[in-house]
Coordinates of C-alpha atoms in Angstrom, one line a residue:
Chain A
M1 CA 172.7 74.6 96.6
N2 CA 170.9 71.8 98.3
I3 CA 172.2 69.4 95.7
L4 CA 175.8 69.9 96.8
K5 CA 175.0 68.7 100.4
D6 CA 175.3 65.2 99.1
H7 CA 179.0 64.5 99.0
I8 CA 178.6 62.1 96.1
N9 CA 177.0 64.8 94.0
L10 CA 179.8 67.1 95.0
F11 CA 182.5 64.6 94.0
T12 CA 180.8 64.0 90.7
L13 CA 180.5 67.7 89.9
V14 CA 184.1 68.3 90.8
A15 CA 185.3 65.4 88.8
A16 CA 183.2 66.6 85.8
L17 CA 184.8 70.0 86.1
V18 CA 188.3 68.4 86.2
I19 CA 187.5 66.4 83.1
L20 CA 186.2 69.4 81.4
V21 CA 189.3 71.5 82.2
A22 CA 191.6 68.6 81.1
T23 CA 189.7 68.2 77.9
L24 CA 189.9 71.9 77.1
S25 CA 193.5 72.2 77.9
M26 CA 194.4 69.1 75.9
S27 CA 192.5 70.1 72.8
S28 CA 193.8 73.6 72.9
S29 CA 197.4 72.3 73.1
L30 CA 196.7 70.0 70.2
F31 CA 195.2 72.8 68.1
K32 CA 198.3 74.9 69.0
A33 CA 200.5 72.0 67.9
M34 CA 198.7 71.8 64.6
R35 CA 199.2 75.5 63.9
E36 CA 202.8 75.9 65.1
S37 CA 204.7 72.6 65.5
K38 CA 207.5 72.0 63.0
A39 CA 208.6 68.5 62.1
D40 CA 212.1 68.1 63.4
G41 CA 214.4 65.2 64.3
E42 CA 217.1 63.1 62.8
L43 CA 216.5 62.0 59.2
Y44 CA 216.7 58.3 58.5
G45 CA 219.4 57.3 56.1
G46 CA 220.5 60.8 55.4
K47 CA 219.6 62.8 52.3
D48 CA 219.6 59.8 49.9
H49 CA 216.8 58.1 51.6
S50 CA 213.7 59.8 50.2
Y51 CA 210.7 59.0 48.1
D52 CA 209.8 61.8 45.7
G53 CA 211.5 64.2 48.0
I54 CA 209.8 63.0 51.1
G55 CA 212.1 61.9 53.8
E56 CA 211.6 59.8 56.8
F57 CA 212.5 60.6 60.4
L58 CA 214.3 58.1 62.6
N59 CA 211.6 56.8 64.8
N60 CA 213.1 54.6 67.4
I61 CA 210.9 52.6 69.7
P62 CA 211.0 54.0 73.2
M63 CA 212.7 51.5 75.6
G64 CA 209.9 51.7 78.2
W65 CA 207.4 50.8 75.6
V66 CA 209.4 47.8 74.4
V67 CA 209.8 46.5 78.0
S68 CA 206.1 46.9 78.8
F69 CA 205.1 45.3 75.5
L70 CA 207.2 42.2 76.3
V71 CA 206.1 42.1 79.9
F72 CA 202.5 42.3 78.6
I73 CA 203.1 39.3 76.3
V74 CA 204.5 37.3 79.1
W75 CA 201.7 38.3 81.4
G76 CA 199.2 37.4 78.7
L77 CA 200.6 33.9 78.4
W78 CA 200.5 33.5 82.1
Y79 CA 197.0 34.7 82.3
I80 CA 195.7 32.6 79.5
F81 CA 197.3 29.4 80.7
M82 CA 197.5 29.8 84.4
G83 CA 195.9 33.0 85.8
Y84 CA 192.6 32.7 84.1
P85 CA 190.2 30.3 86.0
M86 CA 190.1 27.5 83.5
S87 CA 187.0 26.2 85.1
S88 CA 185.6 29.5 84.1
Y89 CA 183.5 31.8 86.2
S90 CA 180.1 30.6 87.3
Q91 CA 177.5 32.0 89.7
I92 CA 177.2 28.6 91.4
G93 CA 181.0 28.5 91.9
E94 CA 180.8 31.9 93.5
Y95 CA 177.9 30.8 95.6
N96 CA 179.9 27.8 96.9
K97 CA 182.8 30.1 97.7
E98 CA 180.5 32.5 99.5
L99 CA 179.0 29.6 101.5
A100 CA 182.4 28.3 102.5
A101 CA 183.5 31.8 103.6
Y102 CA 180.2 32.3 105.5
N103 CA 180.5 29.0 107.3
K104 CA 184.1 29.6 108.2
N105 CA 183.1 33.0 109.5
F106 CA 180.3 31.6 111.7
E107 CA 181.9 28.3 112.7
A108 CA 183.9 29.8 115.6
K109 CA 180.9 31.9 116.6
W110 CA 178.6 28.9 116.6
Q111 CA 180.9 26.7 118.6
N112 CA 179.8 28.1 121.9
L113 CA 176.6 30.0 121.5
K114 CA 175.0 31.2 124.6
D115 CA 171.3 30.4 125.1
K116 CA 170.4 34.0 124.6
D117 CA 172.0 34.0 121.2
L118 CA 170.4 30.7 120.2
E119 CA 167.1 32.1 121.2
Q120 CA 167.5 35.2 119.1
M121 CA 168.8 33.2 116.2
G122 CA 165.9 30.8 116.6
Q123 CA 163.4 33.6 116.7
G124 CA 164.8 35.0 113.5
I125 CA 164.5 31.7 111.7
F126 CA 161.1 31.2 113.2
L127 CA 159.7 34.5 112.0
V128 CA 160.9 33.9 108.4
Q129 CA 160.1 30.2 108.1
C130 CA 157.4 29.3 110.5
S131 CA 155.4 32.3 111.5
Q132 CA 153.1 32.2 108.5
C133 CA 151.4 29.2 110.0
H134 CA 152.3 29.1 113.7
G135 CA 151.8 32.9 114.1
L136 CA 154.2 35.6 115.1
E137 CA 153.7 34.7 118.7
A138 CA 154.1 31.0 118.0
T139 CA 150.7 30.4 119.5
G140 CA 149.3 28.7 116.4
L141 CA 147.4 31.5 114.8
N142 CA 143.9 30.7 115.8
N143 CA 144.4 26.9 115.4
T144 CA 146.0 27.2 112.0
A145 CA 148.9 25.2 113.4
R146 CA 150.2 23.8 116.6
N147 CA 150.5 26.1 119.6
L148 CA 154.3 26.0 120.1
A149 CA 154.1 27.9 123.4
K150 CA 152.9 24.6 124.8
W151 CA 154.8 22.2 122.6
G152 CA 157.8 20.6 124.1
K153 CA 156.6 21.4 127.7
E154 CA 154.3 19.9 130.3
A155 CA 151.3 21.6 128.7
G156 CA 152.1 20.0 125.4
I157 CA 152.1 16.5 126.9
E158 CA 148.9 17.2 128.7
E159 CA 147.4 18.3 125.3
V160 CA 148.5 15.1 123.6
I161 CA 147.1 12.9 126.5
A162 CA 143.8 14.7 126.2
Q163 CA 143.5 14.8 122.4
G164 CA 145.7 12.0 121.1
S165 CA 148.3 12.4 118.5
V166 CA 148.9 11.4 114.9
G167 CA 151.0 12.2 111.9
L168 CA 154.6 11.2 112.4
G169 CA 154.0 7.7 111.1
Y170 CA 154.9 5.4 113.9
Q171 CA 154.1 1.8 113.7
A172 CA 151.6 1.9 116.5
G173 CA 149.6 4.3 114.4
E174 CA 147.4 6.9 115.9
M175 CA 147.5 7.7 119.6
P176 CA 144.0 7.9 120.9
P177 CA 142.9 10.4 123.6
M178 CA 143.9 8.7 126.9
G179 CA 141.1 10.0 129.0
L180 CA 143.2 10.7 132.1
N181 CA 141.9 13.4 134.5
A182 CA 143.7 16.7 134.6
E183 CA 145.7 15.9 137.7
D184 CA 146.9 12.6 136.4
S185 CA 147.9 13.9 133.1
K186 CA 149.8 16.7 134.7
A187 CA 151.6 14.1 136.8
V188 CA 152.6 12.1 133.7
A189 CA 153.7 15.2 132.0
S190 CA 156.0 16.2 134.9
Y191 CA 157.4 12.6 135.0
V192 CA 158.2 12.6 131.3
M193 CA 159.8 16.0 131.5
A194 CA 161.8 15.2 134.6
D195 CA 163.0 11.6 134.1
I196 CA 162.5 10.6 130.5
S197 CA 163.1 13.6 128.3
A198 CA 166.7 14.6 127.9
L199 CA 165.8 18.0 129.4
H200 CA 165.5 16.5 132.9
H201 CA 163.6 19.5 134.2
T202 CA 160.0 19.9 135.3
K203 CA 157.9 22.7 136.8
Y204 CA 156.1 20.3 139.1
P205 CA 158.8 18.1 140.8
K206 CA 156.3 17.0 143.4
L207 CA 154.1 15.1 140.9
V208 CA 156.9 13.0 139.4
Q209 CA 156.5 10.1 141.7
K210 CA 152.8 9.8 140.9
G211 CA 153.4 10.3 137.2
Q212 CA 155.8 7.4 137.1
T213 CA 153.2 5.0 138.3
I214 CA 150.6 6.2 135.9
F215 CA 153.1 6.2 133.0
Q216 CA 154.1 2.6 133.6
S217 CA 150.5 1.4 133.6
T218 CA 149.1 3.6 130.9
C219 CA 151.9 4.7 128.5
A220 CA 154.6 2.1 128.7
S221 CA 152.8 -0.4 126.5
C222 CA 153.5 1.7 123.5
H223 CA 156.3 4.0 124.5
G224 CA 158.2 1.4 126.4
A225 CA 159.1 1.4 130.1
D226 CA 162.1 3.6 129.4
G227 CA 160.0 5.9 127.1
K228 CA 162.2 5.3 124.1
G229 CA 159.3 4.2 122.0
Q230 CA 160.4 0.6 121.4
A231 CA 162.4 1.2 118.3
G232 CA 159.9 3.2 116.2
M233 CA 156.8 1.7 117.7
A234 CA 155.8 5.0 119.2
A235 CA 157.4 8.4 119.7
D236 CA 160.7 8.4 121.5
L237 CA 159.9 10.5 124.6
T238 CA 163.6 11.0 125.5
H239 CA 163.6 13.4 122.5
Y240 CA 160.6 15.3 123.8
G241 CA 161.4 19.0 123.9
T242 CA 164.8 18.6 122.5
P243 CA 166.2 19.5 119.0
A244 CA 166.0 15.8 118.1
L245 CA 162.2 15.8 118.0
L246 CA 162.1 19.1 116.2
Q247 CA 164.5 17.7 113.6
E248 CA 162.2 14.8 113.2
V249 CA 159.1 16.9 112.7
L250 CA 160.9 19.2 110.3
D251 CA 162.2 16.2 108.2
K252 CA 159.0 14.2 108.1
G253 CA 156.4 17.0 108.3
K254 CA 153.2 16.1 110.1
K255 CA 149.7 15.4 109.2
G256 CA 148.0 15.8 112.5
H257 CA 144.7 16.8 114.0
I258 CA 144.9 20.4 113.1
G259 CA 146.2 20.1 109.6
E260 CA 149.2 19.3 107.5
M261 CA 152.7 20.6 108.0
P262 CA 154.9 20.1 105.0
S263 CA 158.4 18.6 105.4
F264 CA 161.1 21.2 105.8
A265 CA 163.8 18.8 104.9
Y266 CA 164.3 20.8 101.7
R267 CA 165.3 23.8 103.7
H268 CA 168.4 22.0 105.0
F269 CA 168.5 23.6 108.4
S270 CA 171.8 23.0 110.0
P271 CA 172.0 21.3 113.4
T272 CA 172.8 24.7 114.9
Q273 CA 169.7 26.2 113.4
V274 CA 167.5 23.4 114.6
K275 CA 169.0 23.8 118.1
A276 CA 168.4 27.5 117.9
L277 CA 164.8 26.9 116.9
A278 CA 164.3 24.4 119.7
T279 CA 165.8 26.8 122.2
Y280 CA 163.5 29.5 121.0
I281 CA 160.5 27.2 121.3
Q282 CA 161.6 26.2 124.8
S283 CA 161.9 29.8 125.8
L284 CA 158.2 30.4 125.1
Q285 CA 156.5 29.7 128.3
G286 CA 152.9 29.5 127.3
D287 CA 149.7 29.8 129.1
E288 CA 149.4 26.8 131.4
Chain B
M1 CA 192.2 38.0 48.1
F2 CA 191.3 40.5 50.7
T3 CA 192.3 43.6 48.7
F4 CA 188.6 44.4 48.3
L5 CA 188.1 44.6 52.0
E6 CA 191.3 46.6 52.6
K7 CA 190.1 49.2 50.1
N8 CA 186.6 49.4 51.6
P9 CA 186.6 50.2 55.3
F10 CA 182.9 49.7 55.6
F11 CA 183.0 46.1 54.3
F12 CA 186.1 45.4 56.2
T13 CA 184.2 46.4 59.4
L14 CA 181.4 44.2 58.4
A15 CA 183.7 41.2 57.7
F16 CA 185.4 41.8 61.0
V17 CA 182.1 41.8 62.9
V18 CA 181.0 38.6 61.2
A19 CA 184.3 36.9 62.0
F20 CA 184.1 38.1 65.6
A21 CA 180.5 37.0 65.9
V22 CA 181.5 33.4 65.0
A23 CA 183.4 33.2 68.2
G24 CA 180.3 34.2 70.1
V25 CA 178.2 31.7 68.3
V26 CA 180.7 28.9 68.9
E27 CA 181.4 29.6 72.5
I28 CA 178.1 30.9 73.9
L29 CA 175.2 29.3 72.1
P30 CA 176.0 25.7 72.9
N31 CA 176.0 26.5 76.5
F32 CA 172.6 28.2 76.2
F33 CA 171.2 25.1 74.5
K34 CA 172.8 22.9 77.2
S35 CA 171.5 24.8 80.2
A36 CA 168.1 25.3 78.7
R37 CA 167.5 21.5 78.5
P38 CA 164.8 20.3 80.9
I39 CA 166.4 19.2 84.2
E40 CA 166.3 15.5 84.8
G41 CA 163.0 14.4 86.2
L42 CA 161.2 17.6 85.4
K43 CA 157.5 17.0 85.0
P44 CA 155.3 19.2 82.7
Y45 CA 152.4 21.0 84.3
T46 CA 149.3 18.9 84.6
I47 CA 146.1 20.3 83.1
L48 CA 144.8 21.7 86.4
E49 CA 148.2 23.2 87.1
T50 CA 148.2 24.8 83.6
A51 CA 144.8 26.3 84.4
G52 CA 146.2 27.6 87.7
R53 CA 149.2 29.0 85.9
Q54 CA 146.9 31.0 83.7
V55 CA 145.1 32.3 86.8
Y56 CA 148.5 33.3 88.1
I57 CA 149.2 35.2 84.9
N58 CA 145.7 36.7 84.7
E59 CA 145.9 38.1 88.2
G60 CA 149.3 39.5 87.6
C61 CA 150.9 37.6 90.5
Y62 CA 154.3 38.1 88.7
N63 CA 154.1 41.8 89.3
C64 CA 154.8 41.3 93.0
H65 CA 156.3 37.8 93.2
S66 CA 159.4 36.5 91.5
Q67 CA 160.0 32.9 90.6
L68 CA 163.8 32.9 90.6
I69 CA 165.9 32.2 93.6
R70 CA 169.4 33.5 93.1
P71 CA 172.4 31.6 94.4
F72 CA 173.1 33.8 97.4
Q73 CA 173.2 32.6 100.9
A74 CA 170.5 35.0 102.0
E75 CA 168.1 33.8 99.4
V76 CA 168.7 30.1 99.8
Q77 CA 168.2 30.5 103.5
R78 CA 164.9 32.1 103.0
Y79 CA 163.4 30.5 100.0
G80 CA 165.1 27.2 99.5
A81 CA 167.6 25.8 96.9
Y82 CA 168.5 28.2 94.2
S83 CA 166.8 28.0 90.8
L84 CA 168.4 26.2 87.9
S85 CA 167.9 27.1 84.2
G86 CA 166.6 23.6 83.4
E87 CA 163.7 24.0 85.7
Y88 CA 162.1 26.6 83.4
A89 CA 162.2 24.4 80.3
Y90 CA 158.4 24.0 80.1
D91 CA 157.6 27.6 81.3
R92 CA 156.1 29.4 78.4
P93 CA 156.1 32.3 79.1
F94 CA 158.6 32.2 82.0
L95 CA 157.3 33.9 85.1
W96 CA 160.6 35.1 86.6
G97 CA 159.1 38.4 87.6
S98 CA 161.2 41.5 88.0
R99 CA 160.7 42.6 91.5
R100 CA 159.7 41.3 94.9
I101 CA 157.0 43.0 96.7
G102 CA 156.0 39.7 98.2
P103 CA 158.3 36.7 98.6
D104 CA 159.7 34.5 95.9
L105 CA 157.4 31.7 95.0
H106 CA 159.7 29.3 93.1
R107 CA 159.6 26.8 96.0
V108 CA 156.4 27.8 97.6
G109 CA 154.9 24.3 97.1
D110 CA 157.5 22.8 99.5
V111 CA 156.5 24.8 102.6
R112 CA 152.9 25.8 102.3
T113 CA 149.8 23.6 102.3
T114 CA 146.5 23.8 100.5
A115 CA 144.6 24.8 103.7
W116 CA 147.1 27.6 104.3
H117 CA 146.8 28.9 100.7
E118 CA 143.0 28.9 101.1
K119 CA 143.1 31.1 104.2
H120 CA 145.7 33.3 102.7
M121 CA 143.9 34.0 99.5
L122 CA 140.7 34.7 101.3
D123 CA 142.3 37.1 103.8
P124 CA 146.0 37.5 103.6
T125 CA 146.4 39.3 106.9
S126 CA 144.8 36.4 108.8
V127 CA 148.0 34.4 108.3
V128 CA 150.6 37.0 107.5
P129 CA 150.0 40.1 109.7
G130 CA 151.1 43.2 107.9
S131 CA 150.7 41.6 104.4
I132 CA 149.8 44.2 101.8
M133 CA 148.5 41.5 99.4
P134 CA 144.9 42.1 98.4
A135 CA 142.3 39.4 99.2
Y136 CA 141.5 37.3 96.1
K137 CA 137.9 36.5 97.1
H138 CA 136.7 36.4 93.5
L139 CA 138.8 33.4 92.8
F140 CA 136.4 31.5 95.0
K141 CA 133.6 32.5 92.8
K142 CA 134.9 32.2 89.2
D143 CA 135.2 28.9 87.5
A144 CA 138.6 27.8 86.1
D145 CA 138.8 27.8 82.3
F146 CA 139.3 24.1 81.4
N147 CA 139.1 24.6 77.6
T148 CA 141.8 27.3 77.5
A149 CA 144.0 25.2 79.8
F150 CA 143.6 22.2 77.6
A151 CA 144.3 24.2 74.5
E152 CA 147.4 25.6 76.2
A153 CA 148.7 22.2 77.3
Y154 CA 147.9 20.6 73.9
T155 CA 149.9 23.4 72.2
Q156 CA 152.8 22.8 74.5
K157 CA 152.7 19.1 73.6
E158 CA 152.2 19.5 69.8
V159 CA 154.2 22.6 69.0
F160 CA 156.9 22.6 71.7
N161 CA 157.3 18.8 72.2
V162 CA 156.7 19.0 75.9
P163 CA 156.6 15.4 77.0
Y164 CA 153.0 14.8 77.8
D165 CA 151.5 11.3 77.6
K166 CA 154.8 9.5 78.1
P167 CA 154.5 6.3 80.1
G168 CA 154.8 7.1 83.7
G169 CA 154.6 10.8 83.0
V170 CA 152.0 13.4 83.1
Q171 CA 149.0 12.3 81.0
L172 CA 147.0 14.7 78.8
G173 CA 145.0 12.5 76.4
D174 CA 142.0 13.9 74.5
M175 CA 139.5 16.4 75.8
Q176 CA 137.3 13.9 77.6
K177 CA 140.2 12.1 79.3
A178 CA 141.8 15.4 80.2
K179 CA 138.6 16.7 81.8
K180 CA 138.5 13.5 83.9
L181 CA 142.0 14.0 85.1
F182 CA 141.3 17.6 85.7
L183 CA 138.4 16.8 88.0
E184 CA 140.3 14.0 89.7
E185 CA 143.2 16.3 90.5
A186 CA 140.9 19.0 91.6
K187 CA 139.3 16.6 94.0
G188 CA 142.7 15.9 95.6
I189 CA 143.0 19.6 96.3
V190 CA 139.4 20.3 97.4
D191 CA 139.6 17.5 99.9
H192 CA 142.0 19.6 101.9
M193 CA 139.9 22.7 101.6
Q194 CA 137.2 24.0 103.8
D195 CA 134.9 26.1 101.7
P196 CA 131.6 24.2 101.3
E197 CA 130.7 26.1 98.1
I198 CA 133.8 24.9 96.4
K199 CA 133.1 21.3 97.4
A200 CA 129.5 21.7 96.1
A201 CA 130.8 23.2 92.8
L202 CA 133.1 20.3 92.3
K203 CA 130.3 17.8 92.8
E204 CA 128.6 19.6 89.8
G205 CA 131.8 19.2 87.9
R206 CA 132.9 22.8 88.2
V207 CA 136.3 23.7 89.4
K208 CA 136.9 27.1 90.9
E209 CA 139.9 29.2 90.0
I210 CA 141.3 29.1 93.5
V211 CA 141.6 25.3 93.2
A212 CA 143.6 25.5 90.0
L213 CA 145.8 28.3 91.5
I214 CA 146.5 26.2 94.6
A215 CA 147.3 23.2 92.4
Y216 CA 149.8 25.4 90.5
L217 CA 151.4 26.8 93.7
N218 CA 151.7 23.3 95.2
S219 CA 153.5 22.2 92.0
L220 CA 156.2 24.8 92.5
G221 CA 159.1 23.0 94.2
Q222 CA 159.9 19.5 94.9
G223 CA 156.7 18.4 93.3
R224 CA 158.2 19.1 89.8
I225 CA 161.6 17.8 90.4
E226 CA 163.8 16.0 92.8
A227 CA 165.8 18.4 95.0
P228 CA 169.1 19.1 93.3
K229 CA 171.7 16.8 94.9
A230 CA 174.3 19.5 95.3
S231 CA 171.7 21.9 96.7
A232 CA 172.9 24.4 99.2
K233 CA 173.3 22.8 102.6
G234 CA 172.0 25.9 104.4
Q235 CA 174.2 26.6 107.3

């Protein structure tokens, strides 16, 4: 009797039994009626009203039936002209409804997400949308794509200073390798992270002063003294490590030194999702 | 007038069915015709993409991959805007698939690159750990079948009136011209690939199946059509 352990099976069998019993009792009562029932009732129009000796019973419409019939007609009119969605059902309409409900549901939740939640959300999006190229660990999958554990942090800036950068289509064109020594580029990175980027946080606060000097002499010619990139001349470094830069890369795509990243504009990530992704990427503290 | 029908239940039923079917024809069919029209801006498959499509069919990709994104939040989030009927107007046969063992591919051209496809086809687990897709190394060896692809595209044009050779549209031309276009397009793909053998083969005028397949996969998505304006703003 293993099959009955599943309560759905049990319900089904019980229901089948009930239907069987009801069917049998109903048909037996009908058979009985065929054998035994006599026609009785009031004759319509008395004895005179008969055709070839066949009379007719009075057969008044039951009141309940009349009422329900009329109610049904009224309901039918209402349904046809008002109740039925005249725009008619469509899957797309249902989708839009679903979307609205979904957004409403999450709006309140997204208003004040904690960093931890953003990180988790970002990781979820990352695994589905990005991990095929950037790898599950976001370390770039053996140089298939950018190592995001460094991207948006000091190490990322050092990498760019060492290798140059290309692909986001700024007027200044390709950024060549700058040829700074490791110490200097670390200093520049810490200065950008601490004073220019909106993150305003660096791991090496001691180097900021030195970085500022080098930045003004080496980088400011393209990125501007304030690091804002001189209105599209070069990358706006105030965005570095923030959702704004991520949004830019997602929208434009990037054809860089490693390979090509297609534009993800078509995925229509919401600002919250981009923020979540950026938070997740920031949370990856890569190998320095 | 209808006494005949009233006396013959069978014919009455028949007449009833016919009358009822008229409603269906009047109400439903026009909508079918309307929604099956090619969506505005839809481009037919180029000759190389047609060859790639045939590779896709030969290899039975549709057994594990669908090409139909349903209008549900979860699907749109993952695969991109939902599919519209008009996008399949030039798909003969359609490749909707019936199950997803791998992901849906209807918008795969938007978010994958040639280089990625090359790695993935050579060794799927190198880019998607845990993938159960087999490696398709033989596609790097076999040549794409230009003649069949041309015959296919030509049939689409002649029999089904698919708009090839329209000004500003996808060109097909005669066999020589098509071959030229085929090789040109293949070059655009091969330039982004790494395999030296494929590059060498192209120099000799031979296009490998993998190149055609990648061209086809790249065409799935925005390449064929502008993004639907009212597409889901994924939240």
